[in-house]
Structure formats: structure tokens, C-alpha cells
Coordinates of C-alpha atoms in Angstrom, one line a residue:
Chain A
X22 CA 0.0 0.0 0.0
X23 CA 2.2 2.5 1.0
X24 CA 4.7 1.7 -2.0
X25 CA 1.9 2.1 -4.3
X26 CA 1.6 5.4 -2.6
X27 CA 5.4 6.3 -3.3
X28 CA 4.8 5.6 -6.5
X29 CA 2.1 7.4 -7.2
X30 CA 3.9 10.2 -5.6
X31 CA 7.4 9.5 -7.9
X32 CA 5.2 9.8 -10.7
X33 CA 3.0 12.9 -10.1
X34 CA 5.9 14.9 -9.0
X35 CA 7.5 13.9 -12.3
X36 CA 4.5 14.8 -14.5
X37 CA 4.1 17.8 -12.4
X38 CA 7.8 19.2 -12.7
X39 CA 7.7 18.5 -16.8
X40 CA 4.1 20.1 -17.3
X41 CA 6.1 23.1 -15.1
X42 CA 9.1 23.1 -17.2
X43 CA 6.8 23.2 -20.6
X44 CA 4.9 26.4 -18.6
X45 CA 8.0 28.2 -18.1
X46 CA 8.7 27.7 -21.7
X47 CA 5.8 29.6 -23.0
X48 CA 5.2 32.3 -20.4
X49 CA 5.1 35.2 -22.7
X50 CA 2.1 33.1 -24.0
X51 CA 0.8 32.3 -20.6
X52 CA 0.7 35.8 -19.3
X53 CA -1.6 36.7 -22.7
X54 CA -3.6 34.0 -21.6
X55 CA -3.8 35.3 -18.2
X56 CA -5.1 39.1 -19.5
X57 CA -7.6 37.5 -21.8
X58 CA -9.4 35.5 -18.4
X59 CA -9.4 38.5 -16.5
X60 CA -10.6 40.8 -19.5
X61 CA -14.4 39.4 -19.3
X62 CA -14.9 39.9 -15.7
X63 CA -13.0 43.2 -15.4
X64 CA -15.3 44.5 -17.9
X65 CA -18.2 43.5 -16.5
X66 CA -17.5 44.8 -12.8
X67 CA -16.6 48.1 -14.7
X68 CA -20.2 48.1 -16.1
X69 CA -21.9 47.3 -12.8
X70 CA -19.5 49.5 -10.8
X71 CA -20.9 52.7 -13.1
X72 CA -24.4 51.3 -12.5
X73 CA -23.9 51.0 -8.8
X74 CA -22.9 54.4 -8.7
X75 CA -26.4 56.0 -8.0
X76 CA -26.9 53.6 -4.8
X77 CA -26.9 50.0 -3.9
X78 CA -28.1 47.4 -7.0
X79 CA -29.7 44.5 -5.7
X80 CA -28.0 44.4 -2.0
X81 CA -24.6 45.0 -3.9
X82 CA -22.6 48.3 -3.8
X83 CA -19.6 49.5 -5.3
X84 CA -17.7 47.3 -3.4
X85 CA -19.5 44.2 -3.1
X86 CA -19.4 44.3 -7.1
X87 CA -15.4 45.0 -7.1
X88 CA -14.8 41.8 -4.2
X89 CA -16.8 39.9 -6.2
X90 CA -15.6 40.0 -9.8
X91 CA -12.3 40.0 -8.3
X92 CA -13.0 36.7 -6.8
X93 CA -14.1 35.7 -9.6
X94 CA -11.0 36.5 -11.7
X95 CA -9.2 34.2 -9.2
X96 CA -11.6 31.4 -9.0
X97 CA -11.9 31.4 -12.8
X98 CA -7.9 31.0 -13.0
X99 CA -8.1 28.3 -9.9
X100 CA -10.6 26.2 -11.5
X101 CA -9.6 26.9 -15.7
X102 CA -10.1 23.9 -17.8
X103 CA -8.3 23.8 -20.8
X104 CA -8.5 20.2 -21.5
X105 CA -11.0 19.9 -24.2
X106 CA -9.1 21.2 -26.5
X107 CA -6.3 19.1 -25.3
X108 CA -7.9 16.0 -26.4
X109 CA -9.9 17.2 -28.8
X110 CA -6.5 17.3 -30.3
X111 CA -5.1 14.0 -28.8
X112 CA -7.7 11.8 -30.6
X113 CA -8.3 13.4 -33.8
X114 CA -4.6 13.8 -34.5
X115 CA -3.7 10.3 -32.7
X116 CA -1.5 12.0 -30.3
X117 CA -3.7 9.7 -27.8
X118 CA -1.7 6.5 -29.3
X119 CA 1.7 7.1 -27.1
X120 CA -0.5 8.0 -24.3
X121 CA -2.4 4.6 -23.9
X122 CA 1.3 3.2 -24.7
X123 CA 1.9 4.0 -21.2
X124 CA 1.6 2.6 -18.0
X125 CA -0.4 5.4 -16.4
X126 CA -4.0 6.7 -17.9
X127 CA -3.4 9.9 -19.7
X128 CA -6.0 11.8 -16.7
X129 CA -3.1 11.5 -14.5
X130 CA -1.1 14.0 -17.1
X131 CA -3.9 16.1 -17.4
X132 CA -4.7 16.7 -13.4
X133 CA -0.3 17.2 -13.2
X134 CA -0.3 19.7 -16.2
X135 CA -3.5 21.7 -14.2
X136 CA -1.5 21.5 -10.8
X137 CA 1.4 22.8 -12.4
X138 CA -0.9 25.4 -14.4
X139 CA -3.1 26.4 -11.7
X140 CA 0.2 26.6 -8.8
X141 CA 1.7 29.8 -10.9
X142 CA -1.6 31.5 -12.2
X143 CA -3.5 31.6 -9.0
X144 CA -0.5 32.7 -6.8
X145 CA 0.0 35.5 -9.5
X146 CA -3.8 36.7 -9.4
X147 CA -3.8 36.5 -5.8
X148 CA -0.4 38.7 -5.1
X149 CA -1.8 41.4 -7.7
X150 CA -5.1 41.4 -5.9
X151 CA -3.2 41.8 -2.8
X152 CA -1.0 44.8 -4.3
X153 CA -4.0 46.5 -5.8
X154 CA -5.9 46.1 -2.4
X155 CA -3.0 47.9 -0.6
X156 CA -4.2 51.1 -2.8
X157 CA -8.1 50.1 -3.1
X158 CA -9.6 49.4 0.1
X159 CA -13.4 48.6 -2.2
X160 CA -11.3 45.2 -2.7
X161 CA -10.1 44.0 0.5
X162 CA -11.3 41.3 2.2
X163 CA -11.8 40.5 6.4
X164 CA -9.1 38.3 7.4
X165 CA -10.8 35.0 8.6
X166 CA -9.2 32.1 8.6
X167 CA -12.4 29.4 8.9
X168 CA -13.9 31.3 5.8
X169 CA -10.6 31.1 3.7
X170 CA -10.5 27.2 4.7
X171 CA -13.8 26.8 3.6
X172 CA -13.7 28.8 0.1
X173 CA -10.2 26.8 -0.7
X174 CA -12.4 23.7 -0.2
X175 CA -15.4 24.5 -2.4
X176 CA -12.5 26.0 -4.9
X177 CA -10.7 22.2 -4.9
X178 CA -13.8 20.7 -5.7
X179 CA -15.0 23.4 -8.2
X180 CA -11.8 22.9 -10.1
X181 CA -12.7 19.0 -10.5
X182 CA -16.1 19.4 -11.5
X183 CA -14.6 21.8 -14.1
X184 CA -12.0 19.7 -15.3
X185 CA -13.9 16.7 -15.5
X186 CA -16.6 18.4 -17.6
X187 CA -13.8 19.8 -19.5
X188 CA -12.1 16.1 -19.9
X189 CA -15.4 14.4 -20.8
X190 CA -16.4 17.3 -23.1
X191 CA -13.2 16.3 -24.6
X192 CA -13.6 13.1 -25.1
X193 CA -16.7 13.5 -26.7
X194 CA -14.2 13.8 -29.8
X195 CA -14.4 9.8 -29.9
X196 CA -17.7 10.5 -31.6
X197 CA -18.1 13.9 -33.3
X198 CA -15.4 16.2 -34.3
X199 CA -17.4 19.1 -32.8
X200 CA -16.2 18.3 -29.1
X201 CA -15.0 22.3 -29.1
X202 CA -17.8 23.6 -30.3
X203 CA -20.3 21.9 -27.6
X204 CA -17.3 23.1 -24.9
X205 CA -17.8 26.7 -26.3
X206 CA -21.3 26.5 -25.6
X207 CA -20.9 25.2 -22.3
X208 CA -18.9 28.3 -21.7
X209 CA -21.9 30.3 -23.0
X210 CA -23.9 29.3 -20.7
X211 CA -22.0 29.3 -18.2
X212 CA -22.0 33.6 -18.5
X213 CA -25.3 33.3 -16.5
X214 CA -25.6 30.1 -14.9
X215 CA -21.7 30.0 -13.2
X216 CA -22.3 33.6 -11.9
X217 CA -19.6 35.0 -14.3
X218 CA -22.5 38.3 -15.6
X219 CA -23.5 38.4 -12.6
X220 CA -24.0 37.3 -8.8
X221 CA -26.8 34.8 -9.5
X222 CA -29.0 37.0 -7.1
X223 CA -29.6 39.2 -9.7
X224 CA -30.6 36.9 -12.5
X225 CA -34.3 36.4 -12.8
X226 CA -35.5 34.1 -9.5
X227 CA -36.5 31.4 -12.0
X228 CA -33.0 31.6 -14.1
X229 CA -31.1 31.0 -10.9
X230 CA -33.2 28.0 -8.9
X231 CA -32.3 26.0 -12.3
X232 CA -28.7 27.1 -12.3
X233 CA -29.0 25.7 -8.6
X234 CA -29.7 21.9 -9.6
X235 CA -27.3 21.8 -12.4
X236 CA -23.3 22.0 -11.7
X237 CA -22.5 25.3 -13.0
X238 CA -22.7 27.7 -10.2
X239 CA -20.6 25.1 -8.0
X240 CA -17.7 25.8 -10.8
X241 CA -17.6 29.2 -9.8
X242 CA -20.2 31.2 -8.0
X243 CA -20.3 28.9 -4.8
X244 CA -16.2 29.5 -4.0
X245 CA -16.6 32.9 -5.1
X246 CA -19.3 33.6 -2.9
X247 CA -18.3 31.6 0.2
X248 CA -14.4 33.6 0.2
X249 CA -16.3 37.4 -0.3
X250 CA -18.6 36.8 2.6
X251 CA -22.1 36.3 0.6
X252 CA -22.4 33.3 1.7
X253 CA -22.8 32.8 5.6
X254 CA -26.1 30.4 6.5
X255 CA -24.4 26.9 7.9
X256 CA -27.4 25.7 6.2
X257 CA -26.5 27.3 2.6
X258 CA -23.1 26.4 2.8
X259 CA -23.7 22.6 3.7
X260 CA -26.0 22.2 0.9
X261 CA -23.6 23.6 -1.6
X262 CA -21.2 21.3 -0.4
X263 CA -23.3 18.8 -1.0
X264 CA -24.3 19.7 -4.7
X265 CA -20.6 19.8 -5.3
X266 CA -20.2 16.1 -4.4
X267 CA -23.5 15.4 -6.3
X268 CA -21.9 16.7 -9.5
X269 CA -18.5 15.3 -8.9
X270 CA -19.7 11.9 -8.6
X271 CA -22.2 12.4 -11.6
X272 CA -19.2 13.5 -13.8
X273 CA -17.0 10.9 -12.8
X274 CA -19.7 8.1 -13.5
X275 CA -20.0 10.0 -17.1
X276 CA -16.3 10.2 -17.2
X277 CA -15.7 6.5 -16.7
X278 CA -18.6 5.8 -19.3
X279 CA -17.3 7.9 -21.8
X280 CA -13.6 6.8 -21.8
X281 CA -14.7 3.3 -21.5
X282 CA -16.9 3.4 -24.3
X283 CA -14.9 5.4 -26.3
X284 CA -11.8 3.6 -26.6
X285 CA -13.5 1.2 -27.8
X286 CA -14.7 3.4 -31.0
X287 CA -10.7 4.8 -31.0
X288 CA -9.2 3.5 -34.1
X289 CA -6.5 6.1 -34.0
X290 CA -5.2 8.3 -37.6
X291 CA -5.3 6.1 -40.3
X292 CA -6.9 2.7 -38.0
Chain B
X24 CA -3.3 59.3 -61.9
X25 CA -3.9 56.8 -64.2
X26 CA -1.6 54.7 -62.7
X27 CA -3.1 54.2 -59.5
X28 CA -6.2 53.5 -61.5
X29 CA -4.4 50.6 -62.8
X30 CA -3.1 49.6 -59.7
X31 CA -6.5 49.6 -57.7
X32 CA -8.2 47.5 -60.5
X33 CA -5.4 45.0 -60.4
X34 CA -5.3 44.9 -56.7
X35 CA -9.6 43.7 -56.8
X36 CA -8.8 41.5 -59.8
X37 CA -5.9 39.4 -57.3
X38 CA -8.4 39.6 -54.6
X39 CA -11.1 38.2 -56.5
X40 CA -8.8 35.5 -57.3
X41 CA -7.8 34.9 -54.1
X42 CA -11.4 34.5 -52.6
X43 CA -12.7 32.5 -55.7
X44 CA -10.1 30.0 -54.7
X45 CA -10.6 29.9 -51.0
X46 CA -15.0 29.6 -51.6
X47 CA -14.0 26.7 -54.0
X48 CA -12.6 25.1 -50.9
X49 CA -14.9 26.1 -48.2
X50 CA -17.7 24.9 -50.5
X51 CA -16.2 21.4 -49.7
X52 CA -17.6 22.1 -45.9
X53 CA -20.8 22.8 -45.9
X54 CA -21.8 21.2 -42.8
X55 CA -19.8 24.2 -41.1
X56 CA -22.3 26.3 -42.7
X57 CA -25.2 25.2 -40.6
X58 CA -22.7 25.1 -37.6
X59 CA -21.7 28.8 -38.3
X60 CA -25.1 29.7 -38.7
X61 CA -26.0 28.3 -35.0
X62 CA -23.0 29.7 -33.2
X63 CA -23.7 33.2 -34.7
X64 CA -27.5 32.9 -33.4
X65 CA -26.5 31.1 -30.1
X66 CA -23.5 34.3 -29.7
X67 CA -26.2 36.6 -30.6
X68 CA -28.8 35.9 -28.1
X69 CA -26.2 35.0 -25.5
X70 CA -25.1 38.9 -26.1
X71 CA -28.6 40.5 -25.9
X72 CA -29.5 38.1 -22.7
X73 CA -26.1 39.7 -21.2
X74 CA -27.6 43.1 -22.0
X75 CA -30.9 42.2 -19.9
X76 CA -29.1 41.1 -17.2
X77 CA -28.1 45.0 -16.6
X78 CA -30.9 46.4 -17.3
X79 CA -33.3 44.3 -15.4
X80 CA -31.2 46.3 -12.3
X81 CA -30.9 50.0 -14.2
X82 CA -33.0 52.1 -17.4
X83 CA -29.6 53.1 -19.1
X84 CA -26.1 52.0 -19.5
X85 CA -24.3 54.9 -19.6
X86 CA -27.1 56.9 -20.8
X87 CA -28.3 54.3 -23.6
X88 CA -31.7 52.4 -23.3
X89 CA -32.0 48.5 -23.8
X90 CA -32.3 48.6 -27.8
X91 CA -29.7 51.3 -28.4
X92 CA -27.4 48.8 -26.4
X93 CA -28.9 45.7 -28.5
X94 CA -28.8 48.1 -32.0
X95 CA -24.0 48.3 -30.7
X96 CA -24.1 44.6 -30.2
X97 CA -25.6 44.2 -33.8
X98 CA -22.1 46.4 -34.2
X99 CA -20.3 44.2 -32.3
X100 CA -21.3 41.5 -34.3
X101 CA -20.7 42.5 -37.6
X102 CA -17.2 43.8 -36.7
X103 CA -16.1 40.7 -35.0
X104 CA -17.0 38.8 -38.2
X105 CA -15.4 40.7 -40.2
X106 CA -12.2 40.1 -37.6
X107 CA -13.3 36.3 -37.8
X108 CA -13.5 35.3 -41.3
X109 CA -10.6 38.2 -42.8
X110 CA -8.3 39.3 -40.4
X111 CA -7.9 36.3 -37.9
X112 CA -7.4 33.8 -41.2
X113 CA -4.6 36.1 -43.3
X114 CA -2.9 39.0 -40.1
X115 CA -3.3 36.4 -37.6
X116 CA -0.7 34.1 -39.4
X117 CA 1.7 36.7 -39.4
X118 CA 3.7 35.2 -35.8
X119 CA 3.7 31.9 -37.5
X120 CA 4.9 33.1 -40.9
X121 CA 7.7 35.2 -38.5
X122 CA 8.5 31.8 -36.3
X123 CA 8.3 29.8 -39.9
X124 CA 10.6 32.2 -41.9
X125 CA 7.7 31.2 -44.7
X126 CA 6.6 34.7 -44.8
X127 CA 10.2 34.4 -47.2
X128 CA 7.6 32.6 -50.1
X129 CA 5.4 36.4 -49.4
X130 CA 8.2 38.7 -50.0
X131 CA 9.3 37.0 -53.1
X132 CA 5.9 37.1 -55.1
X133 CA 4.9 39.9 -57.2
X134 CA 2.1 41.4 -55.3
X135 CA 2.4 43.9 -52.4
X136 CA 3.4 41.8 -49.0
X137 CA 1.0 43.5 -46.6
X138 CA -2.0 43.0 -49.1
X139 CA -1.3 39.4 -49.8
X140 CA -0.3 38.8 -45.8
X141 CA -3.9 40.8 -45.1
X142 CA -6.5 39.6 -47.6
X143 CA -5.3 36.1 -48.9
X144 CA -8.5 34.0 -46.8
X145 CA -11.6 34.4 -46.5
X146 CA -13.6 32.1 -44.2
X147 CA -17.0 32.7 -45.8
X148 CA -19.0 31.6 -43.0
X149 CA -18.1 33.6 -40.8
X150 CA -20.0 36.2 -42.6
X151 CA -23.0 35.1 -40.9
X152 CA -22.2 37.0 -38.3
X153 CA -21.9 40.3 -40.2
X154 CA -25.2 40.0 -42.1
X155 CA -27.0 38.7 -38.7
X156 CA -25.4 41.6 -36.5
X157 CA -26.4 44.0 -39.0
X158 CA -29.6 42.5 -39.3
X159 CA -30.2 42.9 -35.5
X160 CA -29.4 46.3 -35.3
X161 CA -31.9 46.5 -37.8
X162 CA -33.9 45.4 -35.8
X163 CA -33.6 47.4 -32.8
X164 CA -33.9 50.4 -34.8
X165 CA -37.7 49.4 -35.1
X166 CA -37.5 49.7 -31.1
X167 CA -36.4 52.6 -30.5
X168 CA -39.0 55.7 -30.4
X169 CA -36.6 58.2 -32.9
X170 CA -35.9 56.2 -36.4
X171 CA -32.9 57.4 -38.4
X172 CA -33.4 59.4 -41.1
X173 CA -31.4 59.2 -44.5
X174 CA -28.1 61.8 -42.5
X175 CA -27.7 59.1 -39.7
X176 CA -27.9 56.1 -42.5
X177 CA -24.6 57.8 -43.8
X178 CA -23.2 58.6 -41.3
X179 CA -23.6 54.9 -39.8
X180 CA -21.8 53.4 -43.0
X181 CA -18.8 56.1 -43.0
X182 CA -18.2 55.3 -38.9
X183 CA -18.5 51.6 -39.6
X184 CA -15.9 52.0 -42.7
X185 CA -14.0 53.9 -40.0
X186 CA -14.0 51.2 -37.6
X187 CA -13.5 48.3 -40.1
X188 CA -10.0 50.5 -41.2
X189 CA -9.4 50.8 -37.0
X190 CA -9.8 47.4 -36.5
X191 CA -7.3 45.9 -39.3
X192 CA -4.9 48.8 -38.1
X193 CA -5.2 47.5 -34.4
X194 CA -4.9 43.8 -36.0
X195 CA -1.8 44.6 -38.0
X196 CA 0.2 47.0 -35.6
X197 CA -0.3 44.1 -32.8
X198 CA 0.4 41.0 -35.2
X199 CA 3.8 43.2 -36.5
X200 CA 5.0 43.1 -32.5
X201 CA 5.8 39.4 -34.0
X202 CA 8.8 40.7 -35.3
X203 CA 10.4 41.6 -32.0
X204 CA 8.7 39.5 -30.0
X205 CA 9.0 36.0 -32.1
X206 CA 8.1 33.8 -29.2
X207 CA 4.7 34.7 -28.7
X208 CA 2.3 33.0 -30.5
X209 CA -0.7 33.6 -29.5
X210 CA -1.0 37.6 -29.8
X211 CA -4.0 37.8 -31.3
X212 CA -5.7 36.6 -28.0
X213 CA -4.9 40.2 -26.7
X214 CA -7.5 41.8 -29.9
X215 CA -9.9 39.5 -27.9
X216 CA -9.3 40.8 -24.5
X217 CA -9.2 44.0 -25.3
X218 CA -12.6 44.2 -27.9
X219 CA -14.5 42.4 -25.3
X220 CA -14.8 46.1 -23.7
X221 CA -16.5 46.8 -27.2
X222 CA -19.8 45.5 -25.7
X223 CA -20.7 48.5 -23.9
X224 CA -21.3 51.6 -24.9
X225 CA -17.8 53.7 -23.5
X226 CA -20.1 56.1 -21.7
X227 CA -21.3 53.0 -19.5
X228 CA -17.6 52.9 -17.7
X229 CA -15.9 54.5 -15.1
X230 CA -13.9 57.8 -16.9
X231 CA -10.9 56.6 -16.4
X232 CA -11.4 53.2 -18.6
X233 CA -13.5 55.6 -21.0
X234 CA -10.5 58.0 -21.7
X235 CA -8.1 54.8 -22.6
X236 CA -10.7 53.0 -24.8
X237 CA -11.2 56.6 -26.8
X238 CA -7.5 57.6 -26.6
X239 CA -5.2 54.8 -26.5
X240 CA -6.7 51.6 -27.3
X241 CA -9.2 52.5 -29.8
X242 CA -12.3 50.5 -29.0
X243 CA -14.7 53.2 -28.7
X244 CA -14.3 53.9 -32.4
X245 CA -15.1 50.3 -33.3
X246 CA -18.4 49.7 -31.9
X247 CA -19.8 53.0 -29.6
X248 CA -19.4 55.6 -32.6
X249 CA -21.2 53.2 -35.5
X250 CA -23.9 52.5 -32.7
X251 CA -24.2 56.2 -31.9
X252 CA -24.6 57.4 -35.4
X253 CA -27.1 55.2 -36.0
X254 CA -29.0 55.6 -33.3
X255 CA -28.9 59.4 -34.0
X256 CA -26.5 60.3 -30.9
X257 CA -23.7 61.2 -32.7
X258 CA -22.9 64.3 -34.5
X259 CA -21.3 64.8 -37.8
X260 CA -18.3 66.3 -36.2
X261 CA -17.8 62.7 -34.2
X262 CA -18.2 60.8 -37.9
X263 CA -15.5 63.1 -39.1
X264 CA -13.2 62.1 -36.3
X265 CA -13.8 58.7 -36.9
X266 CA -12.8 59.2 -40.7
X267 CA -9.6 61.0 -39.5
X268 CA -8.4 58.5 -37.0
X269 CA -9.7 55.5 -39.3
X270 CA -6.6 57.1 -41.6
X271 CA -4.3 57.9 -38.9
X272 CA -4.3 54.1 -37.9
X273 CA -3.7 53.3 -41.6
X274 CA -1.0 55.7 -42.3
X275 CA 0.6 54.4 -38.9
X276 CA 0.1 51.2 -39.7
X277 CA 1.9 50.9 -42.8
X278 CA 4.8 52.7 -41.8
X279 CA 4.8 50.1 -38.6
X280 CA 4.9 47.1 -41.1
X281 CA 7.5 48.7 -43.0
X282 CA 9.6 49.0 -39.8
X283 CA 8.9 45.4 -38.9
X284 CA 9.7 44.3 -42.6
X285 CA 13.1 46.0 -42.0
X286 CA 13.6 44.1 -38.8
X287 CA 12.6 40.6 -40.7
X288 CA 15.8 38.4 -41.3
X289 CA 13.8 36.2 -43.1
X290 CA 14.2 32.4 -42.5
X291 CA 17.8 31.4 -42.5
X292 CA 19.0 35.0 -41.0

């Protein structure tokens, strides 16, 4: 057991440190990635922040809108799936073929290469919004400990969801060669349903008990909320919880259905 | 004089041939028609349900009602497909025909580089999205209480000449960074950050934002002055501006390529 466990370890610090290394590599590109995720929501709390300017919107002021799109720029970056496009790629270009060649399912590269990601991206949002809140009080936040605990829980389990959806969305290309296309309207969607418009109090009651059942607001909304302090009912927060592990569960059933299924379809380029 | 005449007529016979050849090829696709066709609906209404969301909590964004806002995304529409099916397809290949050294097969043929680098694709489908953002302005007109009369019709199509000229400026000035900065491939993504402030009408953001997006990054020309002409908000004087900085950008731009051309040490240098 516990040599299984070293080398599980040995190999996820190896994946890690390479997926690390290939970052480094391209992080003029990286950064550009980086402005165009926090383009949408800095926009948008620009909007709202003029529109809150003649008194409270909703229960949100000024400065509830700036700690929330703020949170959400670092929630997006913490729970950013890239991996449809990934694989997308891997199986219509049969770069899948080395990857079933070894030892290890190719998931395991794909959850090092968003630990690696995810380790530089979210440190650097999170040390620019503590510069900029050194100058802008609107964006601090209260120091408490329990609360940050809790958010970096629901934010580990948001970034799952997301990637799995991401990796089944991906896989998806074992059938259709419009896997991207269906992950771009998943994005769409998830505008108004993750929270990203928004605070899903403002949407239209009906628009935001649906998003409630489905698994987009747990991506994003439900971390954001819990770390700016929206969020305080034991009761709300339990439930959320809950609706987290729902969808994790769900997507990992779908995940082990569609990669089962589908390798079975895989006859790689040219098979 | 005559000349030039020459020259112009030659330049639309190339580019006839050019596209010819590339809706011979997309003609083998058609299924990405019908897939266009629902992404520019599905974009479309995901836009104008974006609008709703701010104005189920305010009457204006920055002093414009619902459909003026809906009549700039039809803008916003029309100019991103334009970016989609010219500019993205022919200037966004400029980093990898840097990286390549390919631009080398460019430079050698008899027509002038920046043309042939700007206007050598068309990806027809994309289109859609210009006739259906057009179309909805069109259609928000009908919505709003003061129709334009014959002046703001004009003055609509010179600003929206203006801010196709702004955007392949902004496109070619940011691709032509390439040549200094050969690493990078993914540049264009930056054009995507930064038009996503097109959505809005400037006057809906703090002043601070509004003064860069009128003065150094040039979004308010693309999609707030076209809206606001047609809408009737914008004077002739702002129309005029928008001619004179549509030429600006060109002049600058071409004088930016032929910096970066000089910088180019073409593939084995």
C-alpha cells in the first residue's frame, strides 16, 4: 500500500515538474492568456460599478461588485479547464496513441499539467489582488481564517467538476469532431448560470433556482461567494457542499462511461 | 493618376482570385455552414441576454436604453465577423509566418506583402455573423422611439468603414509586435481581451477606462461611434473624427509594417 503510494507520488511529482518546465517555456504566452481571463470579468465589474454608482443594486454596492468580480478573476484562474481542447486534439490527431502506450491513464497528465498550471496562475492573481488592495480598500477582504479554509475547499472541488466536464467534453471527440464547439457552448452558458454576468442573485429568480440543480454555479459562483462573505447560513453552505459532491460523482460516472466506451470506438489516424 | 487606376483594378482582380479559390474550398464544408449559422444565433442571443441582465437592475447603461445597447451589439457582431472570417485567417498568421521564416515565399511574389499577408483567406461563413449583426441592429432600430433618417444612415456606413479601417490597423500594428517578439504566438488573444470592452457603450464605464478605450486603445471607435450614429446620438463632427483616425491608424500602420519588414531576417538569418 504504502509503495503504491510512493509511487504514485514519484510519478505525479515527475508529470508535475515537466508540465512546469513546458509552462516556463511559454510564459510570454501564458501571461496573454492570463489578460484575456481576466478581460471578461474586469469589464463586466466596470459596467456594474458605473451602474452601482447611483446607490446599492440588488444588496450590492460599489464594493460588493469590485470583491466579487475580483474573486471571480481568481476562482476562474483556480478552476480553468483547458482540457478539451487538449484532447480534442489528442484523438483526432492520434497524439492519444503514445499516451495509452503508457503505463499510467493519460487523466493523470492532465490533473499534473493543471497542478502545475493552476500553482503559478493563482499565486499571481492572488499577489496582484493583494498589491492593488493595498491602494483600493473597495477590494479587501476580512481576514478569517475558517472562511478562507472553507472557500479553498469548495474552490478544490469546483476545479474537478470543471475539469472533468472539461475532460469528458473532450472526449466526446471519440464520436463527433465538434467536441469544441459543444465546450464553447458550455462556456456560454456558463455567462449566467456559473455567476460569471453576474451574482446569480440578480438573475431572474427562475433563471437562478435552475442554475441551482445543475453543476454550473458550484464551478464558480459557490467559491466565489463563500471567500467574499455572501455566503454565511451553515445551512447554505452545507448544501452547496453537498451539490458539489452530487456533480463530482455524476461527472466521474460519465467520465468512466465515456472513456470506457470510447476507446473502444478509438481507431486512431489512419486505423 | 492613371496609374493608380491601374493599380487599384489590379489589386480587386488578385483579390477576386484569391477569394474565388478559398469559396472553392470552403464549399467542400458545408456542414460548417449550418454550424456557423447556429454559433452566430446562439452568440447573438447570449449577447442580448447579457444586456438584460443590466438592465433588469438600471434604465440606461451609460445613458443608452435596452435597444440602443442591442442596435451596438448588432455592431459588435458584424465587426467581430469581419475580424473572424478576414483578419484572424490572413494577419493572424503573421507570428507563425515570422516563427516559420515562410513569410520568405510572401516577399518573393509579385504582389504587395502587406496586401497578400492581409487579404489572402476568406472564411465565408463567418460572414454570418456580419449579415445577422447587422440585421439585428436593424432590428432594434424598429424599437427605439426616434428612427434614423437618411443623414444618420450615412453617417452609420462612413463610422462603420471607419472602424473596419481601426480594427485591421489595431490587428496589423499588434500582429507586426511578431517581429520583436517571435516567441509569442498567441498575440492575437490580446484583440480579444481587449474588444470584449466593445460590448458597452464607453459612456457605461468608469472615466478613467472611457479615456483609454477613446484615446489609446481604440475601442470606442469600433463599436460606440457606428452604434451612436445610427441611433442618432452622434454628431457629424464625431463621424469626421472617426474618418480622421480610421486614416491615422492606416498611415501608422503601414509605416509600422514597414519598420517590422526592415527588422525581418527572413528564414535562414
Amino acid at each position: 500500500m504504502t509503495d503504491s503510494l510512493r509511487t504514485w507520488a514519484r510519478r505525479y511529482g515527475a508529470l508535475i515538474r515537466a508540465g512546469w518546465m513546458v509552462d516556463v517555456q511559454y510564459r510570454a504566452a501564458i501571461v496573454i492568456w492570463l489578460i484575456l481571463g481576466v478581460a471578461q470579468p474586469a469589464i463586466t465589474l466596470a459596467v456594474w460599478w458605473s451602474v452601482a454608482g447611483g446607490g446599492d443594486v440588488g444588496g450590492f454596492g460599489q464594493a460588493d461588485f469590485a470583491r466579487y468580480f475580483f474573486a471571480v478573476m481568481l476562482i476562474d484562474q483556480a478552476t480553468l479547464a483547458w482540457d478539451v481542447w487538449y484532447i480534442d486534439r489528442w484523438i483526432r490527431e492520434g497524439e492519444l496513441n503514445f499516451r495509452l502506450a503508457r503505463p499510467m491513464n493519460p487523466l493523470h497528465e492532465a490533473i499534473a499539467d493543471n497542478i502545475a498550471y493552476k500553482g503559478k496562475s493563482v499565486v499571481l492573481i492572488a499577489l496582484v489582488w493583494f498589491l492593488i488592495a493595498v491602494f483600493w480598500p473597495a477590494v479587501r477582504l476580512p481576514f478569517e481564517p475558517g472562511r478562507l479554509g472553507l472557500a479553498a475547499l469548495a474552490t478544490v472541488l469546483a476545479a474537478a467538476i470543471r475539469f472533468l466536464t472539461s475532460y469528458v467534453n473532450g472526449l466526446l471527440a471519440f464520436w463527433t469532431t465538434r467536441a469544441t464547439a459543444i465546450a464553447e457552448l458550455q462556456w456560454g452558458i456558463s455567462l449566467f448560470l456559473a455567476g460569471r454576468i453576474a451574482p446569480l442573485s440578480l438573475l431572474p429568480p427562475a433563471v437562478a433556482s435552475v442554475a441551482g440543480v445543475l453543476w454550473f454555479p458550484y464551478m464558480i459562483a459557490f467559491p466565489v461567494e463563500i471567500l467574499t462573505g455572501t455566503l454565511t447560513d451553515t445551512g447554505a453552505i452545507l448544501r452547496g457542499f453537498g451539490w458539489q459532491l452530487f456533480w463530482l460523482a455524476a461527472w466521474a460516472v460519465a467520465y468512466h462511461f465515456v472513456w470506457t466506451r470510447g476507446r473502444r470506438r478509438y481507431g486512431a489516424v489512419g486505423g | 493618376m492613371e496609374q493608380s487606376v491601374g493599380k487599384i483594378r489590379r489589386a480587386f482582380g488578385v483579390l477576386r482570385a484569391f477569394w474565388a479559390a478559398n469559396l472553392a474550398e470552403e464549399l467542400e464544408y458545408r456542414a460548417n455552414f449550418l454550424a456557423s449559422l447556429f454559433a452566430t444565433m446562439f452568440w447573438l442571443g447570449t449577447a442580448v441576454l447579457t444586456a438584460a441582465v443590466f438592465f433588469r437592475q438600471t434604465a440606461t447603461l451609460g445613458g443608452w436604453g435596452f435597444w440602443e445597447v442591442v442596435a451596438l451589439l448588432g455592431v459588435f457582431n458584424a465587426v467581430g465577423g469581419v475580424v473572424d472570417a478576414v483578419l484572424r485567417p490572413n494577419v493572424g498568421r503573421i507570428v507563425d509566418l515570422v516563427r516559420r521564416g515562410t513569410l520568405d515565399l510572401i516577399l518573393s511574389k509579385p504582389v504587395d506583402a502587406q496586401f497578400h499577408v492581409s487579404f489572402r483567406r476568406l472564411v465565408v461563413w463567418r460572414l454570418s455573423d456580419v449579415a445577422f449583426g447587422l440585421g439585428l441592429s436593424g432590428f432594434a432600430l424598429t424599437r427605439v422611439d426616434h428612427a434614423p433618417g437618411a443623414g444618420a444612415i450615412v453617417a452609420f456606413l462612413l463610422t462603420l468603414g471607419a472602424a473596419f479601417a481601426i480594427v485591421y490597423a489595431l490587428w496589423l500594428g499588434l500582429m507586426s509586435l511578431a517581429f520583436w517578439f517571435v516567441d509569442v504566438e498567441n498575440l492575437g488573444i490580446l484583440f480579444d481581451a481587449l474588444y470584449e470592452a466593445g460590448r458597452f457603450p464607453v459612456s457605461a464605464y468608469p472615466a478613467p477606462i472611457r479615456f483609454v478605450l477613446v484615446y489609446l486603445l481604440p475601442i470606442a471607435w469600433i463599436t460606440t461611434v457606428p452604434a451612436a450614429a445610427l441611433t442618432g446620438r452622434g454628431g457629424w463632427t464625431t463621424a469626421l473624427s472617426a474618418v480622421f483616425v480610421a486614416a491615422a491608424s492606416l498611415v501608422l500602420t503601414r509605416l509600422l509594417w514597414r519598420a517590422a519588414l526592415r527588422r525581418y531576417t527572413s528564414a535562414g538569418g
